[in-house]
């Protein structure tokens, strides 16, 4: 038991790294998703096409290949030098961005056309209509799916251990081989992931209920 | 001075021409009612007046500005032209008060307190002050439509467009909404009203336009048009609705 309690602080250190990468990547991913969704709905064939290529490319390739492409592939060009944490954040953000884009596009399209017409008839510009009328309503509808995708992305961060990021999974590996207690260590790692995802779900439900009250 | 001048207006959706050579003039303070069978192009005509539909041909001059000219700022023109929809289209994520203040605050940069003062005055006018903090979902259809009228008025428009404002309402709600519109007409608002309420058209309208098949078939003073229609299509339509 002593061995395990000595390992726990190391696992929590890994959790910190996991959460740090997750939070930054998910915010970036949401921004990317919003931009791509707007490109997809823009009245320009070229912009629609760019957005479609992006989404299709991400959806049609495995996460781990995207990670290697960014970390090893892009770095090998010597144009930029991404450290493993940056490469990890970028990959998760780009990956989540494609899925968010589809969620946000569907959310925007689910809002009745009459809302846009009412806003435009008052004199709102297209951008103001998006910002004040369409997106706030779309976001409410999207929240459950956004939460789902965020949870998937959180789990995807465990794959970042393969490029040497000291996240929760990587710390699990280190502790498992250092302590020879693979069963207990991996059980603990699983429990920590579970708790984090559980808390995330509770937070999402709370936000959802608050905005549903209106 | 004429508030609305429409010359040779055409509108097509793809290959289908829905408005064919429409000509119309609406004077300041005039109330013009538009009647006609479903699918005749009444809504499309109305929606061309604030360019909610892109105009395929002709000229639409609103308060001196040709809105078919792409150089004009259509958002500016729309601030002067209120629109009321059949299905209200209130913003469900905003309170009644916010529905009214949003336009003035975000578009005109009106102080919040001034915008709210005006909003309460307008809510008084439509008899719904006590609903200021409610959300649209908590209102009846008739109340929603009165809020929608107040929301349009909050921008202090020179012209009000109504597209079948009472068609989606339960019969007992219709009266309250028509009452608000009558009051507005009495105060001298320039109004174009697409409606099936022939009683309203007769009582409040200065002129009635009958549309069919994308054309204005005939127009006249209400009493004249209802009692002495000139065209067979007008007669056939009126015999069904009167
Ligand atoms: N967005 C649209 N796309 C294609 N056709 C349309 C569209 N809006 C209206 N129409 C067609 O135009 C015609 C006139 O419609 P509308 O102006 O709504 O008539 P009304 O309001 O008199 O019932 C109808 O045949 C309708 O199907
Ligand atoms: Mg119609």
XYZ file of C-alpha atoms in Angstrom, chain A residues 112-115 117-126 128 132-134 136-137 140 214, chain B residues 47 50 52 75 78-79 81 83 85 89-94 102-103 106-107 135 151 155:
44
model
C -35.359 28.465 -37.352
C -34.826 30.756 -40.349
C -37.414 33.100 -38.850
C -34.916 34.049 -36.118
C -35.156 37.102 -40.606
C -36.468 38.822 -37.494
C -32.974 39.978 -36.544
C -32.141 41.198 -40.042
C -35.485 42.995 -40.312
C -34.641 44.972 -37.179
C -31.379 46.056 -38.801
C -28.806 43.675 -37.326
C -25.917 42.865 -39.655
C -25.216 39.243 -40.549
C -24.574 40.640 -35.197
C -26.634 37.802 -30.555
C -29.405 35.636 -31.956
C -28.298 32.434 -33.688
C -26.576 31.678 -28.262
C -29.565 29.533 -29.195
C -27.799 25.600 -25.939
C -35.112 30.167 -18.985
C -40.383 40.748 -48.069
C -37.050 45.365 -46.837
C -35.483 40.052 -46.984
C -29.187 47.518 -42.550
C -34.233 48.105 -42.323
C -33.966 50.063 -39.064
C -38.884 49.493 -41.639
C -41.637 43.857 -39.792
C -44.245 37.926 -38.976
C -40.128 35.071 -34.400
C -39.417 36.474 -30.956
C -35.950 35.677 -29.587
C -36.701 32.816 -27.168
C -33.426 33.151 -25.231
C -34.177 36.762 -24.294
C -31.656 44.551 -28.058
C -32.050 46.463 -31.314
C -26.754 46.916 -30.118
C -27.572 48.809 -33.299
C -39.572 34.765 -21.662
C -40.120 45.005 -30.691
C -36.525 50.880 -33.513
